[in-house]
CSV table of C-alpha atoms and ligand atoms in Angstrom, one decimal:
chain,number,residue,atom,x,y,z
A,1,UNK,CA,102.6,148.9,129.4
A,2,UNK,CA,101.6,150.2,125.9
A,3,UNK,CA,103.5,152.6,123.8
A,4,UNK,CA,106.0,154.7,125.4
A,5,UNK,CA,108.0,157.5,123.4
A,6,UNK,CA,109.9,160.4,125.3
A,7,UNK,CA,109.6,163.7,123.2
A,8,UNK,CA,111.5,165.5,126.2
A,9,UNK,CA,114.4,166.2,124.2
A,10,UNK,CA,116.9,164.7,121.7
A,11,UNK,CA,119.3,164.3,124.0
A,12,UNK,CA,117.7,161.3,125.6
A,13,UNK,CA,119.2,158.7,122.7
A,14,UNK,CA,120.6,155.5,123.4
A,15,UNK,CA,123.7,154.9,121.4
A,16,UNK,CA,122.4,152.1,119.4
A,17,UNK,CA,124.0,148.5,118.9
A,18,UNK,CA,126.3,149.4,116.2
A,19,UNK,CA,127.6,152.9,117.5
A,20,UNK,CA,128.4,150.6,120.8
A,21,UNK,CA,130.3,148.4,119.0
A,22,UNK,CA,132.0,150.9,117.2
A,23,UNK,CA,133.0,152.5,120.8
A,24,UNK,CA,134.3,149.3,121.7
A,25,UNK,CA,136.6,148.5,118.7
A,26,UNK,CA,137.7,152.5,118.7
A,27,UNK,CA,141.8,152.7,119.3
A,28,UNK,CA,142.4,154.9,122.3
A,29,UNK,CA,145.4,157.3,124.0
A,30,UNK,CA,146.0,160.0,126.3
A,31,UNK,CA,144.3,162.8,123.9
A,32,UNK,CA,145.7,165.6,126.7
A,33,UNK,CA,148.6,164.2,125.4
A,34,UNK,CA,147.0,164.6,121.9
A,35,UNK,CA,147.9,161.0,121.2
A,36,UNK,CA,143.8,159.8,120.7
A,37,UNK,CA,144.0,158.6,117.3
A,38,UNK,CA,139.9,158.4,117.9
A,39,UNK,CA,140.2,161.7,118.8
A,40,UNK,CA,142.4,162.8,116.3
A,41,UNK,CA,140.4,161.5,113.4
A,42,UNK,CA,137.4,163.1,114.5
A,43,UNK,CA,138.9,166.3,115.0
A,44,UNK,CA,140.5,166.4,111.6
A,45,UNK,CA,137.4,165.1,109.9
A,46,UNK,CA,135.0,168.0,111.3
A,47,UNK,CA,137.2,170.3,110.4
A,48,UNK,CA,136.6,169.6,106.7
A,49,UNK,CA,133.2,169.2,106.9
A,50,UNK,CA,133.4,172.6,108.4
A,51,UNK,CA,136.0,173.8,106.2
A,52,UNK,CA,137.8,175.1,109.2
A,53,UNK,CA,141.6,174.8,110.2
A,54,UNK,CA,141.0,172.9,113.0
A,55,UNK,CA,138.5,171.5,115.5
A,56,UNK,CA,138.6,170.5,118.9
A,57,UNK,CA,136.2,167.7,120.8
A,58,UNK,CA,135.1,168.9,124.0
A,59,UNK,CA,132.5,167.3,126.2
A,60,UNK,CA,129.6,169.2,125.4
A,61,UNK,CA,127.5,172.2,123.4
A,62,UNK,CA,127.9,174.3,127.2
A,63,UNK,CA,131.5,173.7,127.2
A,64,UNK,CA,132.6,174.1,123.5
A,65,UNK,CA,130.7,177.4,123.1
A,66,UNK,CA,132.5,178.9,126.3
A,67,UNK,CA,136.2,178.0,125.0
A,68,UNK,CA,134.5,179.5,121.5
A,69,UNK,CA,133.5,182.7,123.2
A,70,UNK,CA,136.5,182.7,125.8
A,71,UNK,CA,138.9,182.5,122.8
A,72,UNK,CA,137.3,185.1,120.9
A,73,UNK,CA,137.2,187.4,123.7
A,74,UNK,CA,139.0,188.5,126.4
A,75,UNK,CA,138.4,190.2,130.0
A,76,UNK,CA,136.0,193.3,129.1
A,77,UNK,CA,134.8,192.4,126.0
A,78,UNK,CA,131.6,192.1,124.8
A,79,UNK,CA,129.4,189.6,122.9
A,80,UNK,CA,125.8,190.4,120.9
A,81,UNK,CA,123.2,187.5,121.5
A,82,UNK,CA,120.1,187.1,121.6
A,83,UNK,CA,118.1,187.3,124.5
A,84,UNK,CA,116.6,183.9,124.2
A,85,UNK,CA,120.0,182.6,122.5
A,86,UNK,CA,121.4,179.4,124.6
A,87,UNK,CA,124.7,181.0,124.8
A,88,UNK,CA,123.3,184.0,127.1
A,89,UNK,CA,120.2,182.0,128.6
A,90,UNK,CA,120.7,178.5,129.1
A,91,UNK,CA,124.7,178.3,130.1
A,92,UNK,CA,124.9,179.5,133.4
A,93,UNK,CA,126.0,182.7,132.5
A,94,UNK,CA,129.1,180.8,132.0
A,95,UNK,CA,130.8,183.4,129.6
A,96,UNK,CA,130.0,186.3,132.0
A,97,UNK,CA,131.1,183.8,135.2
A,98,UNK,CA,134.0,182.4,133.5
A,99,UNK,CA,135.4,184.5,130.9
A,100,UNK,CA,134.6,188.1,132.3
A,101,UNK,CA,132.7,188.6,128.8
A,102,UNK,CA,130.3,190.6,129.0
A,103,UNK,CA,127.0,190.1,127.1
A,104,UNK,CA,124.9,192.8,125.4
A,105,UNK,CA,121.6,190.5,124.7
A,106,UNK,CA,119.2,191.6,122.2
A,107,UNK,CA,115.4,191.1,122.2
A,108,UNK,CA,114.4,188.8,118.7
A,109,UNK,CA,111.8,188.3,116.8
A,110,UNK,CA,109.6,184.8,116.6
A,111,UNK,CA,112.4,183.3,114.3
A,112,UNK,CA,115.1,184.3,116.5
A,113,UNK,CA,116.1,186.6,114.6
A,114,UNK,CA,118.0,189.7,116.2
A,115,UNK,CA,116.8,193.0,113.9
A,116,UNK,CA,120.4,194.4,111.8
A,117,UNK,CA,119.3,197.8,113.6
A,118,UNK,CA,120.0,196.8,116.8
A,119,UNK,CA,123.1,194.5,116.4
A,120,UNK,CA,124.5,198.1,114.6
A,121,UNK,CA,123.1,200.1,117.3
A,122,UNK,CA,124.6,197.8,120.1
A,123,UNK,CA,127.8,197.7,118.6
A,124,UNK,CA,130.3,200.3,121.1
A,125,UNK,CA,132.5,202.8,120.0
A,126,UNK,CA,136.2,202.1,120.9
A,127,UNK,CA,135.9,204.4,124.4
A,128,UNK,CA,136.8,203.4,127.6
A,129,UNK,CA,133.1,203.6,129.2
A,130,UNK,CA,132.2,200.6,127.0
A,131,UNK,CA,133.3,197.3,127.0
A,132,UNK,CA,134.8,196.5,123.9
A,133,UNK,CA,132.2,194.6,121.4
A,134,UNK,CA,134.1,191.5,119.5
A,135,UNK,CA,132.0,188.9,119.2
A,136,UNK,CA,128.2,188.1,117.5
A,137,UNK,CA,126.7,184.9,118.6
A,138,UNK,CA,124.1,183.4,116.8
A,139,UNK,CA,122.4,179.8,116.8
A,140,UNK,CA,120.9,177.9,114.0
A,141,UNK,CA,118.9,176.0,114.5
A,142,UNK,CA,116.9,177.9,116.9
A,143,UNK,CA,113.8,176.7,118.9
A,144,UNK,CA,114.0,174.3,115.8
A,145,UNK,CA,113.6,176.8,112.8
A,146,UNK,CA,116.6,177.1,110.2
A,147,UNK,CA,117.5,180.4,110.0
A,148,UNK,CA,117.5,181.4,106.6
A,149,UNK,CA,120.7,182.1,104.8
A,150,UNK,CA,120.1,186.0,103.6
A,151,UNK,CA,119.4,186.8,108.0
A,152,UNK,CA,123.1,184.6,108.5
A,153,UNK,CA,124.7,186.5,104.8
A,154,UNK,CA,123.5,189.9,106.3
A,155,UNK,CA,124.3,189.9,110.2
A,156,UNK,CA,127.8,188.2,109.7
A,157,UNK,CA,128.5,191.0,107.1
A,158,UNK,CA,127.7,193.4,109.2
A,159,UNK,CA,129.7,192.1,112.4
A,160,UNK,CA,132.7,191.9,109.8
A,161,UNK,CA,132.1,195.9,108.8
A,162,UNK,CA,132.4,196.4,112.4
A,163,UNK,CA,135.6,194.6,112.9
A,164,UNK,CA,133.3,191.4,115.0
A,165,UNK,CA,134.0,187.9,114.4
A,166,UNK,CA,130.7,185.6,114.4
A,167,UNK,CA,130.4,182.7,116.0
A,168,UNK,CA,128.0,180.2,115.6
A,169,UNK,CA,126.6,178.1,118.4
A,170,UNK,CA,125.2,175.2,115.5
A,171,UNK,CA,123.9,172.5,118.7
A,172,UNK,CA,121.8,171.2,115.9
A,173,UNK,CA,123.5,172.8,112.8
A,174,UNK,CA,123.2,169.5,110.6
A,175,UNK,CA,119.2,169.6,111.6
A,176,UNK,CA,119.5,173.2,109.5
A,177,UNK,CA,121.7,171.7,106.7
A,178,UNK,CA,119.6,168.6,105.9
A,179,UNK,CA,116.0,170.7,106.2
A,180,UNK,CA,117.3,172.6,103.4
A,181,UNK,CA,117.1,169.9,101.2
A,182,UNK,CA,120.0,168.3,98.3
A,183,UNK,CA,123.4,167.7,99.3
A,184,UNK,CA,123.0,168.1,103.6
A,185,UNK,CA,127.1,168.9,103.9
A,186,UNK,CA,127.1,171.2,101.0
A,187,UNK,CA,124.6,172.8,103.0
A,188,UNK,CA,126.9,172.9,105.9
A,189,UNK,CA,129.5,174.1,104.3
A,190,UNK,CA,127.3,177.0,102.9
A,191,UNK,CA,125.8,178.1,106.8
A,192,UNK,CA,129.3,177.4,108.4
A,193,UNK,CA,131.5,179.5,105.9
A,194,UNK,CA,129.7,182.8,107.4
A,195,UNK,CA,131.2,182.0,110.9
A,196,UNK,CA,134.8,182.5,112.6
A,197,UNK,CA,133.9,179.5,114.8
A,198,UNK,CA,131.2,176.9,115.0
A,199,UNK,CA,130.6,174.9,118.0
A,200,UNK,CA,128.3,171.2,116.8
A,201,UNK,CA,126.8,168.5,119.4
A,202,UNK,CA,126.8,165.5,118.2
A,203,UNK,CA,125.0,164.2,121.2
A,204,UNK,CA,121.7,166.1,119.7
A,205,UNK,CA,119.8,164.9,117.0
A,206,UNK,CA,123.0,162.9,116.1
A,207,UNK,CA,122.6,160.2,118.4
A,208,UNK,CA,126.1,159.8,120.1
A,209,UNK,CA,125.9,159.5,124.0
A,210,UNK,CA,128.5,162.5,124.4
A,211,UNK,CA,130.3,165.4,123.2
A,212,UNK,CA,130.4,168.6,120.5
A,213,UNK,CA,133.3,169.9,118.4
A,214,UNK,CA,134.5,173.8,118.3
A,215,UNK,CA,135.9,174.4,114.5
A,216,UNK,CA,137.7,177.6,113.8
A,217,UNK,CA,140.9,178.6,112.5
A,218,UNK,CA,144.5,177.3,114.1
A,219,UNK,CA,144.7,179.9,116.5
A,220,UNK,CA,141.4,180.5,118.1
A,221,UNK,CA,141.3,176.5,118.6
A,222,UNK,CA,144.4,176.5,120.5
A,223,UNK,CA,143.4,179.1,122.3
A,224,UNK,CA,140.3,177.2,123.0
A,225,UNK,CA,142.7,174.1,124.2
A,226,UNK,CA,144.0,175.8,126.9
A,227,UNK,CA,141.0,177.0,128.4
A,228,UNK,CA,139.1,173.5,127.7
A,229,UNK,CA,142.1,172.2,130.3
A,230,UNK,CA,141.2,175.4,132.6
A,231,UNK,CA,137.8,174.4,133.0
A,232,UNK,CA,137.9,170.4,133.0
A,233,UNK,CA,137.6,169.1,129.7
A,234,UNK,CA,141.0,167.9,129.3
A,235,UNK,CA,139.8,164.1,128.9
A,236,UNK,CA,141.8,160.9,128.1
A,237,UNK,CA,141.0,157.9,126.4
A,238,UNK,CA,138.1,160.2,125.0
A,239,UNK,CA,138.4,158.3,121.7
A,240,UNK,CA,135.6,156.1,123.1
A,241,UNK,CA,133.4,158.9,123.0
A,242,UNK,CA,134.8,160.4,119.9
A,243,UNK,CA,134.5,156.8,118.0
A,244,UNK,CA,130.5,157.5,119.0
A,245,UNK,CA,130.5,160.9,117.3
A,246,UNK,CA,132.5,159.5,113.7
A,247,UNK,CA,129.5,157.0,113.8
A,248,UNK,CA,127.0,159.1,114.2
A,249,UNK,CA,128.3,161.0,111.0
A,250,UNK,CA,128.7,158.0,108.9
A,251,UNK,CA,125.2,156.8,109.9
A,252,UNK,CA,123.3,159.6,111.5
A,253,UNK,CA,122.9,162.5,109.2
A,254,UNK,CA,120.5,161.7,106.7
A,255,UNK,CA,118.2,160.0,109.1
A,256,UNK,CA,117.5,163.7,110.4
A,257,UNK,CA,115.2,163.6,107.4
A,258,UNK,CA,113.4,161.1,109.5
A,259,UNK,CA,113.4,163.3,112.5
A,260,UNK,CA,111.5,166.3,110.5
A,261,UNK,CA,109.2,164.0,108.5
A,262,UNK,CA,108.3,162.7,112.4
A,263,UNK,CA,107.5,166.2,113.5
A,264,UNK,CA,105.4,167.0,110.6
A,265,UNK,CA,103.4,164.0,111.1
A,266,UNK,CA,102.9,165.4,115.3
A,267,UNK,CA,102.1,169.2,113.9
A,268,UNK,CA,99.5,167.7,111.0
A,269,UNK,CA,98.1,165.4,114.0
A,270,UNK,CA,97.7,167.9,116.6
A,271,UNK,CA,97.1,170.7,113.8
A,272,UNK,CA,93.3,170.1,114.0
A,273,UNK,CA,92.6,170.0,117.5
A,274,UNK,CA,91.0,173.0,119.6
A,275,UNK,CA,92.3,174.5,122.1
A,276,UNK,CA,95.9,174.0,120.5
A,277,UNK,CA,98.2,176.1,118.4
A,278,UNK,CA,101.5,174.5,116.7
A,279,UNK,CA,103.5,176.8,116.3
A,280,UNK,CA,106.5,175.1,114.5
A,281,UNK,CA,107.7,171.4,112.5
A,282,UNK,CA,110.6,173.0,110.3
A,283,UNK,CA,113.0,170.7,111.7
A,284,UNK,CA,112.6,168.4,114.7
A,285,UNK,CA,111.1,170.2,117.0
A,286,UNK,CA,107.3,171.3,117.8
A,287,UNK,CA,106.1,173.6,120.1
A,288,UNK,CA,102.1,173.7,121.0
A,289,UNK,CA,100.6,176.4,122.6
A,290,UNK,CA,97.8,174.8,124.9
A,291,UNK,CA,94.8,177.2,125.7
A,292,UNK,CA,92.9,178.3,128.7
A,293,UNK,CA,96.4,177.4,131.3
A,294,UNK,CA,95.8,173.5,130.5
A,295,UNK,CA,99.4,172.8,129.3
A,296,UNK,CA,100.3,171.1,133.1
A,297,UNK,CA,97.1,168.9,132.8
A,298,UNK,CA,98.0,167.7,129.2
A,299,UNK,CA,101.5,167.1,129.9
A,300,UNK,CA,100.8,165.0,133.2
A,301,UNK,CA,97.9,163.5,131.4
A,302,UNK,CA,100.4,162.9,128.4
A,303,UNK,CA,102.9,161.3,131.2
A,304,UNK,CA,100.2,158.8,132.7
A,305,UNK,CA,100.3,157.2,129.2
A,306,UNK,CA,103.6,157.2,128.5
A,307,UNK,CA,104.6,160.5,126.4
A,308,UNK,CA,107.0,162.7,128.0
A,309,UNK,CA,107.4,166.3,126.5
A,310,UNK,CA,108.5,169.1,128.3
A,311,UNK,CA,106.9,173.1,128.6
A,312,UNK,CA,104.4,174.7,130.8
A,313,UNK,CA,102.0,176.6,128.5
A,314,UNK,CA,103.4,176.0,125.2
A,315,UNK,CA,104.4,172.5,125.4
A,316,UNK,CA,108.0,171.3,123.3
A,317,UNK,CA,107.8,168.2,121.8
A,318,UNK,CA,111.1,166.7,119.8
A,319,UNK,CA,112.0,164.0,117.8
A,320,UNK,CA,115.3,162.0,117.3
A,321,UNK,CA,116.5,158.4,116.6
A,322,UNK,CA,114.7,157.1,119.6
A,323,UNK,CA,111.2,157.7,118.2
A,324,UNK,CA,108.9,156.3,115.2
A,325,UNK,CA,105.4,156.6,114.0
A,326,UNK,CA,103.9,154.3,116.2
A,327,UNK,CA,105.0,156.3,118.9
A,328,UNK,CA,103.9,160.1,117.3
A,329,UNK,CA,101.0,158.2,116.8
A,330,UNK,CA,100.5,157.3,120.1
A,331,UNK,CA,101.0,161.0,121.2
A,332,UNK,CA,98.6,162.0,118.9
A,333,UNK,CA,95.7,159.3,120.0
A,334,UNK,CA,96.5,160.6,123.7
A,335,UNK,CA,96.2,164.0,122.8
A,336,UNK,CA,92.8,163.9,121.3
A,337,UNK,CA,91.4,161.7,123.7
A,338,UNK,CA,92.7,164.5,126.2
A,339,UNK,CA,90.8,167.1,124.3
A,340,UNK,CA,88.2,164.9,123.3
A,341,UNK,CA,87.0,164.2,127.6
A,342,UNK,CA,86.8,167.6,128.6
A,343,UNK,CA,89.3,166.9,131.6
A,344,UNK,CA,90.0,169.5,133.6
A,345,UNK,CA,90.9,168.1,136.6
A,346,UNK,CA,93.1,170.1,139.2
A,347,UNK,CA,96.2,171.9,138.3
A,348,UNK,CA,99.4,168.4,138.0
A,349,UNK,CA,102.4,169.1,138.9
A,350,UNK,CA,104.4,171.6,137.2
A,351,UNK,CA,106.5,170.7,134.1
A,352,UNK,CA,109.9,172.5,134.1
A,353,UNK,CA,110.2,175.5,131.2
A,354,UNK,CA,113.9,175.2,130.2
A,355,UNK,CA,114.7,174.2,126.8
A,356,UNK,CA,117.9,171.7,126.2
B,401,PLP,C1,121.9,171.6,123.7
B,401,PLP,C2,122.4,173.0,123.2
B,401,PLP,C3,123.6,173.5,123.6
B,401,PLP,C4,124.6,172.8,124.5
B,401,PLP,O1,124.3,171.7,125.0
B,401,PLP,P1,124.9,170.8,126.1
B,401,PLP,O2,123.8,170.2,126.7
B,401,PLP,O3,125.8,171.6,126.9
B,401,PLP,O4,125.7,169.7,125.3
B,401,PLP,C5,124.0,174.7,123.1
B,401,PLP,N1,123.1,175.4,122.2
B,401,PLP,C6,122.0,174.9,121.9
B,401,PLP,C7,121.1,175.7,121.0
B,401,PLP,C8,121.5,173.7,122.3
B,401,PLP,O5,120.3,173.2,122.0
């Protein structure tokens, strides 16, 4: 078999060699208990890099956003998101299911962006026909572009003139923070300091097998305690997992730089080819819309020689620890040589759309 490199996501990682060991050596308790000095450390060290009171390890982005938003929120109140957001699309509807929250989803523009007018606009008066509106939910990255820091100065300030808190669902928040360039947790620090709450996966671009953190202030994370417990997440010995997460920020975040620099080199190869459109390599990500309904044939085509993205028409392809040039490289080659025959060939099986 020759190359093989999955672009599916950056969730596929294997925790490498060292980040094993690390797991193995990690000293472990009963963190229900709170007694996980593992978990502790972790907890207490995310909470300065977020410059947040306090932080809680849950076991993942779905989960730690849901005890963010169920802790923010209670039965009847309301939370702005964006219509594609991962928070109101891609959990289940969990804060609906779970937390009786309702959302009020907004349509955005191709950055993700939600438009001031209607956050202000969907923003209820205090009357009971309306659910009461608490909460503003936004991601960054999203779809893999940074959002930029005047959208994040301007929406939070205008949840805060309406008496919102903001939360921020940052999955791949340090993908944002090293793309701007210079000091990557300065950076953080700057994105994060807008937010009541931020919820990070470290099992992203960051390499560990499992788990996110939810920062926010005292309060709101013992809030989100409880209902971590109420919904399963109470774990024990989880100091194996968080020992995976302090490794992957001693050794992981400035290797993101790799990830981008790994995209850019996919965009710039597939750039010149017809019949596709790239339509983004901020960070690690890179969609390409394929032309004339061929986006099933490339990807099974892709498959046969050992590239696995994911999409349907546009196709998603992601980089992460697991992949290097030989293997973009590869994906490239394959691509062309797609293009380059002319195949048409009947319509493969069907690639699935979501986006993890
Ligand atoms: C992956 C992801 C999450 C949550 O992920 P889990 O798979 O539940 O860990 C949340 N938000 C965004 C934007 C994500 O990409």
């Amino acid at each position: 078999m020759g190359v093989r490199v999955d672009l599916r996501s950056d969730t596929v990682t294997q925790p490498t060699s060292a980040m094993r060991a690390a797991m193995m050596s990690a000293p472990l308790g009963d963190d229900v208990f709170g007694d996980d000095p593992s978990v502790n450390a972790l907890q207490e060290r995310i909470a300065v890099l977020t410059g947040k009171e306090a932080a809680l390890f849950m076991a993942s982005g779905t989960q730690s956003n849901l005890c963010g938003m169920m802790a923010h929120c209670e039965r009847g109140d309301e939370y702005i998101v964006g219509q594609n957001a991962h928070t109101y699309r891609y959990e289940g509807g969990g804060a609906a299911v779970l937390g009786s929250i309702q959302p009020q989803p907004l349509v955005q523009n191709a950055d993700g962006q939600m438009s001031l007018g209607d956050i202000a606009a969907a923003i209820k008066p205090d009357d009971p026909h309306f659910a009461r509106t608490r909460l503003l939910c936004l991601e960054n990255t999203w779809n893999g572009h940074p959002m930029p820091q005047s959208y994040l100065q301007q929406a939070t300030d205008l949840a805060r003139q309406h008496g919102l808190a903001a939360h921020l669902d940052g999955a791949r928040v340090f993908n944002a923070a090293v793309a701007r360039g210079g000091d990557a947790l300065k950076n953080l620090r700057n994105i994060v300091d807008l937010f009541d709450s931020v919820s990070i996966c470290f099992s992203k671009g960051l390499g560990a097998p499992v788990g996110s953190a939810l920062c926010g202030s005292r309060a709101l994370i013992e809030r989100a305690r409880r209902w971590r417990k109420m919904v399963g997440g109470g774990l024990r010995q989880s100091g194996l997992l968080a020992a995976a997460a302090h490794h992957a920020l001693d050794h992981h975040v400035d290797r993101l730089a790799d990830d981008h620099a790994l995209a850019q080199r996919l965009a710039q190869g597939l750039a010149g080819i017809e019949g596709l459109k790239v339509r983004s390599a901020q960070t690690n990500i890179v969609f390409v819309d394929v032309a004339d309904g061929r986006g099933p044939d490339l990807l099974a085509h892709l498959e046969r020689h050992g590239v696995r993205a994911t999409g349907l028409i546009g196709l998603r392809f992601v980089t992460h620890l697991d992949v290097d040039e030989a293997g973009i490289d590869h994906a490239i080659a394959c691509t062309q040589a797609f293009f380059a025959q002319g195949a048409s060939g009947s319509a493969s099986q069907a690639a699935g759309t979501a986006v993890y």
